[in-house]
Amino acid sequence: MIPKILVLPGSNRSNSFNAGLAAAASVELARQGADVTRISLIDYPLPIVDEDLKNQSGIPENAMKLGRMIAAQDGVFLCCPEYNSSIPPLLKNMIDWVSLISKDGDRAFKPWAGRYVALGSASNGKFAGIRCLGHVRPVMMNVGAQVISEQCSVGAAATAFDEEGRITDERTQAMLAKACKSLITHCVMMNSR
């Protein structure tokens, strides 16, 4: 069984460190045998979560597209920037909109429910974005995702990737490989039940 894994950076910034991590994670996941889809949230613009807007217009179409994409995967690798030691608004807004989906047409539909999620972060700061992951983890668990224990934090991110997009530090690359392996293993076990 080949697990399907979505890789998603939580930043739209040009030359984003977390887009770099998403690229490195995509390569590593594919190397380990996963069927990888990598997207950018810039292709799925969303308004700020607003219950009045939801009640008037329903779930935005881009949130539905993301929800269907997430639900079609066995797992998701989230690459999380750190803003003021916490979750950036772009990522949190996407998570929240997708969590508000309760049906697709006439069928019940909760995209995050039961989905395995791995977390990674990349930052130029000395904490490598790790403080953000401590905030993302309970949010993801609250929306029904199964967050794996292994995670990857890339410090000194401005110089952490080589010209091919690989992580140059062996310890950090090993951390990424371990997180990818765990995510794949959990997805395969889920599908073999």
PDB file of N, CA, C and O in Angstrom, residues 106-163:
ATOM      1  N   ASP A 106     -24.909  16.039   0.632  1.00  0.00           N
ATOM      2  CA  ASP A 106     -25.793  15.436   1.637  1.00  0.00           C
ATOM      3  C   ASP A 106     -25.056  14.540   2.633  1.00  0.00           C
ATOM      4  O   ASP A 106     -25.672  14.032   3.562  1.00  0.00           O
ATOM      5  N   ARG A 107     -23.763  14.340   2.430  1.00  0.00           N
ATOM      6  CA  ARG A 107     -23.062  13.407   3.316  1.00  0.00           C
ATOM      7  C   ARG A 107     -22.273  14.129   4.395  1.00  0.00           C
ATOM      8  O   ARG A 107     -21.740  15.223   4.170  1.00  0.00           O
ATOM      9  N   ALA A 108     -22.205  13.517   5.584  1.00  0.00           N
ATOM     10  CA  ALA A 108     -21.384  14.056   6.672  1.00  0.00           C
ATOM     11  C   ALA A 108     -19.927  14.045   6.226  1.00  0.00           C
ATOM     12  O   ALA A 108     -19.473  13.107   5.566  1.00  0.00           O
ATOM     13  N   PHE A 109     -19.198  15.092   6.594  1.00  0.00           N
ATOM     14  CA  PHE A 109     -17.841  15.247   6.078  1.00  0.00           C
ATOM     15  C   PHE A 109     -17.014  16.064   7.063  1.00  0.00           C
ATOM     16  O   PHE A 109     -17.305  17.232   7.308  1.00  0.00           O
ATOM     17  N   LYS A 110     -16.001  15.442   7.653  1.00  0.00           N
ATOM     18  CA  LYS A 110     -15.075  16.108   8.568  1.00  0.00           C
ATOM     19  C   LYS A 110     -13.660  15.812   8.071  1.00  0.00           C
ATOM     20  O   LYS A 110     -13.079  14.773   8.392  1.00  0.00           O
ATOM     21  N   PRO A 111     -13.081  16.696   7.253  1.00  0.00           N
ATOM     22  CA  PRO A 111     -11.804  16.392   6.591  1.00  0.00           C
ATOM     23  C   PRO A 111     -10.643  16.033   7.511  1.00  0.00           C
ATOM     24  O   PRO A 111      -9.827  15.178   7.172  1.00  0.00           O
ATOM     25  N   TRP A 112     -10.547  16.688   8.663  1.00  0.00           N
ATOM     26  CA  TRP A 112      -9.402  16.414   9.542  1.00  0.00           C
ATOM     27  C   TRP A 112      -9.561  15.127  10.340  1.00  0.00           C
ATOM     28  O   TRP A 112      -8.572  14.585  10.835  1.00  0.00           O
ATOM     29  N   ALA A 113     -10.771  14.634  10.482  1.00  0.00           N
ATOM     30  CA  ALA A 113     -11.045  13.509  11.387  1.00  0.00           C
ATOM     31  C   ALA A 113     -10.229  12.272  11.002  1.00  0.00           C
ATOM     32  O   ALA A 113     -10.338  11.766   9.892  1.00  0.00           O
ATOM     33  N   GLY A 114      -9.413  11.811  11.936  1.00  0.00           N
ATOM     34  CA  GLY A 114      -8.633  10.595  11.732  1.00  0.00           C
ATOM     35  C   GLY A 114      -7.423  10.739  10.845  1.00  0.00           C
ATOM     36  O   GLY A 114      -6.674   9.782  10.646  1.00  0.00           O
ATOM     37  N   ARG A 115      -7.183  11.924  10.286  1.00  0.00           N
ATOM     38  CA  ARG A 115      -6.043  12.120   9.387  1.00  0.00           C
ATOM     39  C   ARG A 115      -4.768  12.166  10.209  1.00  0.00           C
ATOM     40  O   ARG A 115      -4.694  12.869  11.220  1.00  0.00           O
ATOM     41  N   TYR A 116      -3.734  11.431   9.799  1.00  0.00           N
ATOM     42  CA  TYR A 116      -2.441  11.517  10.480  1.00  0.00           C
ATOM     43  C   TYR A 116      -1.709  12.771  10.010  1.00  0.00           C
ATOM     44  O   TYR A 116      -1.698  13.090   8.819  1.00  0.00           O
ATOM     45  N   VAL A 117      -1.102  13.484  10.975  1.00  0.00           N
ATOM     46  CA  VAL A 117      -0.429  14.742  10.671  1.00  0.00           C
ATOM     47  C   VAL A 117       0.960  14.742  11.305  1.00  0.00           C
ATOM     48  O   VAL A 117       1.122  14.391  12.474  1.00  0.00           O
ATOM     49  N   ALA A 118       1.954  15.131  10.494  1.00  0.00           N
ATOM     50  CA  ALA A 118       3.306  15.382  10.993  1.00  0.00           C
ATOM     51  C   ALA A 118       3.538  16.880  10.969  1.00  0.00           C
ATOM     52  O   ALA A 118       3.006  17.592  10.106  1.00  0.00           O
ATOM     53  N   LEU A 119       4.334  17.358  11.924  1.00  0.00           N
ATOM     54  CA  LEU A 119       4.610  18.783  12.042  1.00  0.00           C
ATOM     55  C   LEU A 119       6.087  19.074  11.839  1.00  0.00           C
ATOM     56  O   LEU A 119       6.949  18.339  12.328  1.00  0.00           O
ATOM     57  N   GLY A 120       6.352  20.147  11.126  1.00  0.00           N
ATOM     58  CA  GLY A 120       7.716  20.628  10.965  1.00  0.00           C
ATOM     59  C   GLY A 120       7.718  22.139  10.999  1.00  0.00           C
ATOM     60  O   GLY A 120       6.686  22.782  10.795  1.00  0.00           O
ATOM     61  N   SER A 121       8.881  22.710  11.261  1.00  0.00           N
ATOM     62  CA  SER A 121       9.020  24.163  11.264  1.00  0.00           C
ATOM     63  C   SER A 121      10.414  24.519  10.786  1.00  0.00           C
ATOM     64  O   SER A 121      11.356  23.743  10.927  1.00  0.00           O
ATOM     65  N   ALA A 122      10.533  25.685  10.215  1.00  0.00           N
ATOM     66  CA  ALA A 122      11.826  26.206   9.793  1.00  0.00           C
ATOM     67  C   ALA A 122      11.872  27.688  10.124  1.00  0.00           C
ATOM     68  O   ALA A 122      10.923  28.419   9.838  1.00  0.00           O
ATOM     69  N   SER A 123      12.955  28.098  10.740  1.00  0.00           N
ATOM     70  CA  SER A 123      13.088  29.489  11.157  1.00  0.00           C
ATOM     71  C   SER A 123      14.561  29.864  11.173  1.00  0.00           C
ATOM     72  O   SER A 123      15.424  29.011  11.400  1.00  0.00           O
ATOM     73  N   ASN A 124      14.836  31.129  10.964  1.00  0.00           N
ATOM     74  CA  ASN A 124      16.207  31.598  11.081  1.00  0.00           C
ATOM     75  C   ASN A 124      16.579  31.814  12.541  1.00  0.00           C
ATOM     76  O   ASN A 124      17.742  31.953  12.875  1.00  0.00           O
ATOM     77  N   GLY A 125      15.587  31.839  13.422  1.00  0.00           N
ATOM     78  CA  GLY A 125      15.827  32.065  14.843  1.00  0.00           C
ATOM     79  C   GLY A 125      16.448  30.855  15.527  1.00  0.00           C
ATOM     80  O   GLY A 125      16.433  29.741  15.013  1.00  0.00           O
ATOM     81  N   LYS A 126      16.962  31.083  16.730  1.00  0.00           N
ATOM     82  CA  LYS A 126      17.690  30.024  17.432  1.00  0.00           C
ATOM     83  C   LYS A 126      16.772  28.910  17.935  1.00  0.00           C
ATOM     84  O   LYS A 126      17.234  27.813  18.226  1.00  0.00           O
ATOM     85  N   PHE A 127      15.459  29.168  18.030  1.00  0.00           N
ATOM     86  CA  PHE A 127      14.551  28.114  18.489  1.00  0.00           C
ATOM     87  C   PHE A 127      13.989  27.283  17.334  1.00  0.00           C
ATOM     88  O   PHE A 127      13.236  26.337  17.550  1.00  0.00           O
ATOM     89  N   ALA A 128      14.325  27.619  16.108  1.00  0.00           N
ATOM     90  CA  ALA A 128      13.977  26.839  14.909  1.00  0.00           C
ATOM     91  C   ALA A 128      12.469  26.652  14.727  1.00  0.00           C
ATOM     92  O   ALA A 128      12.035  25.694  14.111  1.00  0.00           O
ATOM     93  N   GLY A 129      11.672  27.557  15.292  1.00  0.00           N
ATOM     94  CA  GLY A 129      10.224  27.458  15.135  1.00  0.00           C
ATOM     95  C   GLY A 129       9.554  26.466  16.058  1.00  0.00           C
ATOM     96  O   GLY A 129       8.344  26.242  15.958  1.00  0.00           O
ATOM     97  N   ILE A 130      10.299  25.874  16.969  1.00  0.00           N
ATOM     98  CA  ILE A 130       9.766  24.800  17.824  1.00  0.00           C
ATOM     99  C   ILE A 130       8.619  25.281  18.715  1.00  0.00           C
ATOM    100  O   ILE A 130       7.698  24.528  19.028  1.00  0.00           O
ATOM    101  N   ARG A 131       8.637  26.569  19.107  1.00  0.00           N
ATOM    102  CA  ARG A 131       7.569  27.065  19.995  1.00  0.00           C
ATOM    103  C   ARG A 131       6.218  27.046  19.292  1.00  0.00           C
ATOM    104  O   ARG A 131       5.191  26.803  19.920  1.00  0.00           O
ATOM    105  N   CYS A 132       6.225  27.280  17.999  1.00  0.00           N
ATOM    106  CA  CYS A 132       4.978  27.226  17.224  1.00  0.00           C
ATOM    107  C   CYS A 132       4.377  25.830  17.263  1.00  0.00           C
ATOM    108  O   CYS A 132       3.160  25.669  17.404  1.00  0.00           O
ATOM    109  N   LEU A 133       5.224  24.814  17.133  1.00  0.00           N
ATOM    110  CA  LEU A 133       4.713  23.442  17.046  1.00  0.00           C
ATOM    111  C   LEU A 133       3.983  23.031  18.324  1.00  0.00           C
ATOM    112  O   LEU A 133       3.024  22.253  18.258  1.00  0.00           O
ATOM    113  N   GLY A 134       4.418  23.572  19.454  1.00  0.00           N
ATOM    114  CA  GLY A 134       3.720  23.299  20.705  1.00  0.00           C
ATOM    115  C   GLY A 134       2.317  23.876  20.733  1.00  0.00           C
ATOM    116  O   GLY A 134       1.462  23.428  21.501  1.00  0.00           O
ATOM    117  N   HIS A 135       2.042  24.868  19.884  1.00  0.00           N
ATOM    118  CA  HIS A 135       0.698  25.446  19.775  1.00  0.00           C
ATOM    119  C   HIS A 135      -0.113  24.768  18.687  1.00  0.00           C
ATOM    120  O   HIS A 135      -1.326  24.604  18.820  1.00  0.00           O
ATOM    121  N   VAL A 136       0.548  24.366  17.593  1.00  0.00           N
ATOM    122  CA  VAL A 136      -0.165  23.722  16.495  1.00  0.00           C
ATOM    123  C   VAL A 136      -0.675  22.338  16.902  1.00  0.00           C
ATOM    124  O   VAL A 136      -1.790  21.940  16.537  1.00  0.00           O
ATOM    125  N   ARG A 137       0.132  21.610  17.665  1.00  0.00           N
ATOM    126  CA  ARG A 137      -0.217  20.228  18.045  1.00  0.00           C
ATOM    127  C   ARG A 137      -1.593  20.126  18.705  1.00  0.00           C
ATOM    128  O   ARG A 137      -2.449  19.361  18.239  1.00  0.00           O
ATOM    129  N   PRO A 138      -1.903  20.881  19.775  1.00  0.00           N
ATOM    130  CA  PRO A 138      -3.234  20.748  20.379  1.00  0.00           C
ATOM    131  C   PRO A 138      -4.365  21.232  19.482  1.00  0.00           C
ATOM    132  O   PRO A 138      -5.476  20.721  19.551  1.00  0.00           O
ATOM    133  N   VAL A 139      -4.079  22.223  18.629  1.00  0.00           N
ATOM    134  CA  VAL A 139      -5.110  22.690  17.684  1.00  0.00           C
ATOM    135  C   VAL A 139      -5.480  21.553  16.740  1.00  0.00           C
ATOM    136  O   VAL A 139      -6.656  21.268  16.509  1.00  0.00           O
ATOM    137  N   MET A 140      -4.465  20.876  16.193  1.00  0.00           N
ATOM    138  CA  MET A 140      -4.729  19.779  15.259  1.00  0.00           C
ATOM    139  C   MET A 140      -5.447  18.625  15.945  1.00  0.00           C
ATOM    140  O   MET A 140      -6.345  18.002  15.371  1.00  0.00           O
ATOM    141  N   MET A 141      -5.073  18.328  17.167  1.00  0.00           N
ATOM    142  CA  MET A 141      -5.752  17.256  17.911  1.00  0.00           C
ATOM    143  C   MET A 141      -7.206  17.634  18.171  1.00  0.00           C
ATOM    144  O   MET A 141      -8.100  16.800  18.088  1.00  0.00           O
ATOM    145  N   ASN A 142      -7.451  18.916  18.441  1.00  0.00           N
ATOM    146  CA  ASN A 142      -8.807  19.386  18.718  1.00  0.00           C
ATOM    147  C   ASN A 142      -9.722  19.253  17.500  1.00  0.00           C
ATOM    148  O   ASN A 142     -10.920  19.033  17.650  1.00  0.00           O
ATOM    149  N   VAL A 143      -9.164  19.373  16.294  1.00  0.00           N
ATOM    150  CA  VAL A 143      -9.996  19.265  15.089  1.00  0.00           C
ATOM    151  C   VAL A 143     -10.120  17.812  14.614  1.00  0.00           C
ATOM    152  O   VAL A 143     -10.733  17.547  13.582  1.00  0.00           O
ATOM    153  N   GLY A 144      -9.539  16.875  15.366  1.00  0.00           N
ATOM    154  CA  GLY A 144      -9.733  15.454  15.067  1.00  0.00           C
ATOM    155  C   GLY A 144      -8.590  14.754  14.392  1.00  0.00           C
ATOM    156  O   GLY A 144      -8.679  13.561  14.082  1.00  0.00           O
ATOM    157  N   ALA A 145      -7.477  15.470  14.145  1.00  0.00           N
ATOM    158  CA  ALA A 145      -6.318  14.839  13.512  1.00  0.00           C
ATOM    159  C   ALA A 145      -5.538  14.017  14.536  1.00  0.00           C
ATOM    160  O   ALA A 145      -5.606  14.275  15.738  1.00  0.00           O
ATOM    161  N   GLN A 146      -4.805  13.042  14.030  1.00  0.00           N
ATOM    162  CA  GLN A 146      -3.914  12.222  14.852  1.00  0.00           C
ATOM    163  C   GLN A 146      -2.498  12.734  14.612  1.00  0.00           C
ATOM    164  O   GLN A 146      -1.911  12.466  13.559  1.00  0.00           O
ATOM    165  N   VAL A 147      -1.944  13.502  15.541  1.00  0.00           N
ATOM    166  CA  VAL A 147      -0.626  14.113  15.355  1.00  0.00           C
ATOM    167  C   VAL A 147       0.443  13.151  15.846  1.00  0.00           C
ATOM    168  O   VAL A 147       0.409  12.715  16.997  1.00  0.00           O
ATOM    169  N   ILE A 148       1.385  12.812  14.967  1.00  0.00           N
ATOM    170  CA  ILE A 148       2.448  11.887  15.363  1.00  0.00           C
ATOM    171  C   ILE A 148       3.434  12.585  16.293  1.00  0.00           C
ATOM    172  O   ILE A 148       3.527  13.814  16.317  1.00  0.00           O
ATOM    173  N   SER A 149       4.175  11.794  17.063  1.00  0.00           N
ATOM    174  CA  SER A 149       5.118  12.347  18.042  1.00  0.00           C
ATOM    175  C   SER A 149       6.325  12.992  17.387  1.00  0.00           C
ATOM    176  O   SER A 149       6.802  14.040  17.822  1.00  0.00           O
ATOM    177  N   GLU A 150       6.859  12.357  16.353  1.00  0.00           N
ATOM    178  CA  GLU A 150       8.080  12.840  15.719  1.00  0.00           C
ATOM    179  C   GLU A 150       7.810  14.136  14.960  1.00  0.00           C
ATOM    180  O   GLU A 150       6.784  14.271  14.306  1.00  0.00           O
ATOM    181  N   GLN A 151       8.740  15.084  15.050  1.00  0.00           N
ATOM    182  CA  GLN A 151       8.606  16.339  14.342  1.00  0.00           C
ATOM    183  C   GLN A 151       9.990  16.810  13.927  1.00  0.00           C
ATOM    184  O   GLN A 151      11.002  16.249  14.335  1.00  0.00           O
ATOM    185  N   CYS A 152      10.032  17.853  13.105  1.00  0.00           N
ATOM    186  CA  CYS A 152      11.305  18.357  12.592  1.00  0.00           C
ATOM    187  C   CYS A 152      11.342  19.871  12.684  1.00  0.00           C
ATOM    188  O   CYS A 152      10.422  20.533  12.218  1.00  0.00           O
ATOM    189  N   SER A 153      12.400  20.406  13.281  1.00  0.00           N
ATOM    190  CA  SER A 153      12.601  21.850  13.352  1.00  0.00           C
ATOM    191  C   SER A 153      13.943  22.195  12.723  1.00  0.00           C
ATOM    192  O   SER A 153      14.970  21.638  13.105  1.00  0.00           O
ATOM    193  N   VAL A 154      13.913  23.103  11.767  1.00  0.00           N
ATOM    194  CA  VAL A 154      15.109  23.494  11.026  1.00  0.00           C
ATOM    195  C   VAL A 154      15.527  24.889  11.470  1.00  0.00           C
ATOM    196  O   VAL A 154      14.810  25.863  11.229  1.00  0.00           O
ATOM    197  N   GLY A 155      16.678  24.989  12.129  1.00  0.00           N
ATOM    198  CA  GLY A 155      17.208  26.283  12.545  1.00  0.00           C
ATOM    199  C   GLY A 155      18.141  26.855  11.492  1.00  0.00           C
ATOM    200  O   GLY A 155      18.519  26.168  10.540  1.00  0.00           O
ATOM    201  N   ALA A 156      18.523  28.130  11.667  1.00  0.00           N
ATOM    202  CA  ALA A 156      19.404  28.821  10.719  1.00  0.00           C
ATOM    203  C   ALA A 156      18.937  28.548   9.295  1.00  0.00           C
ATOM    204  O   ALA A 156      19.704  28.207   8.397  1.00  0.00           O
ATOM    205  N   ALA A 157      17.626  28.688   9.086  1.00  0.00           N
ATOM    206  CA  ALA A 157      16.985  28.224   7.850  1.00  0.00           C
ATOM    207  C   ALA A 157      17.453  28.955   6.600  1.00  0.00           C
ATOM    208  O   ALA A 157      17.357  28.405   5.505  1.00  0.00           O
ATOM    209  N   ALA A 158      17.990  30.152   6.733  1.00  0.00           N
ATOM    210  CA  ALA A 158      18.450  30.889   5.552  1.00  0.00           C
ATOM    211  C   ALA A 158      19.591  30.163   4.848  1.00  0.00           C
ATOM    212  O   ALA A 158      19.781  30.312   3.641  1.00  0.00           O
ATOM    213  N   THR A 159      20.323  29.348   5.602  1.00  0.00           N
ATOM    214  CA  THR A 159      21.450  28.605   5.014  1.00  0.00           C
ATOM    215  C   THR A 159      21.302  27.095   5.208  1.00  0.00           C
ATOM    216  O   THR A 159      22.263  26.351   5.022  1.00  0.00           O
ATOM    217  N   ALA A 160      20.115  26.634   5.570  1.00  0.00           N
ATOM    218  CA  ALA A 160      19.918  25.227   5.922  1.00  0.00           C
ATOM    219  C   ALA A 160      19.731  24.301   4.726  1.00  0.00           C
ATOM    220  O   ALA A 160      19.880  23.088   4.850  1.00  0.00           O
ATOM    221  N   PHE A 161      19.395  24.859   3.556  1.00  0.00           N
ATOM    222  CA  PHE A 161      19.075  24.032   2.394  1.00  0.00           C
ATOM    223  C   PHE A 161      20.125  24.230   1.303  1.00  0.00           C
ATOM    224  O   PHE A 161      20.573  25.357   1.063  1.00  0.00           O
ATOM    225  N   ASP A 162      20.487  23.125   0.628  1.00  0.00           N
ATOM    226  CA  ASP A 162      21.442  23.246  -0.470  1.00  0.00           C
ATOM    227  C   ASP A 162      20.727  23.635  -1.768  1.00  0.00           C
ATOM    228  O   ASP A 162      19.515  23.888  -1.763  1.00  0.00           O
ATOM    229  N   GLU A 163      21.461  23.687  -2.865  1.00  0.00           N
ATOM    230  CA  GLU A 163      20.884  24.149  -4.135  1.00  0.00           C
ATOM    231  C   GLU A 163      19.788  23.228  -4.652  1.00  0.00           C
ATOM    232  O   GLU A 163      18.918  23.641  -5.412  1.00  0.00           O
TER     233      GLU A 163
END
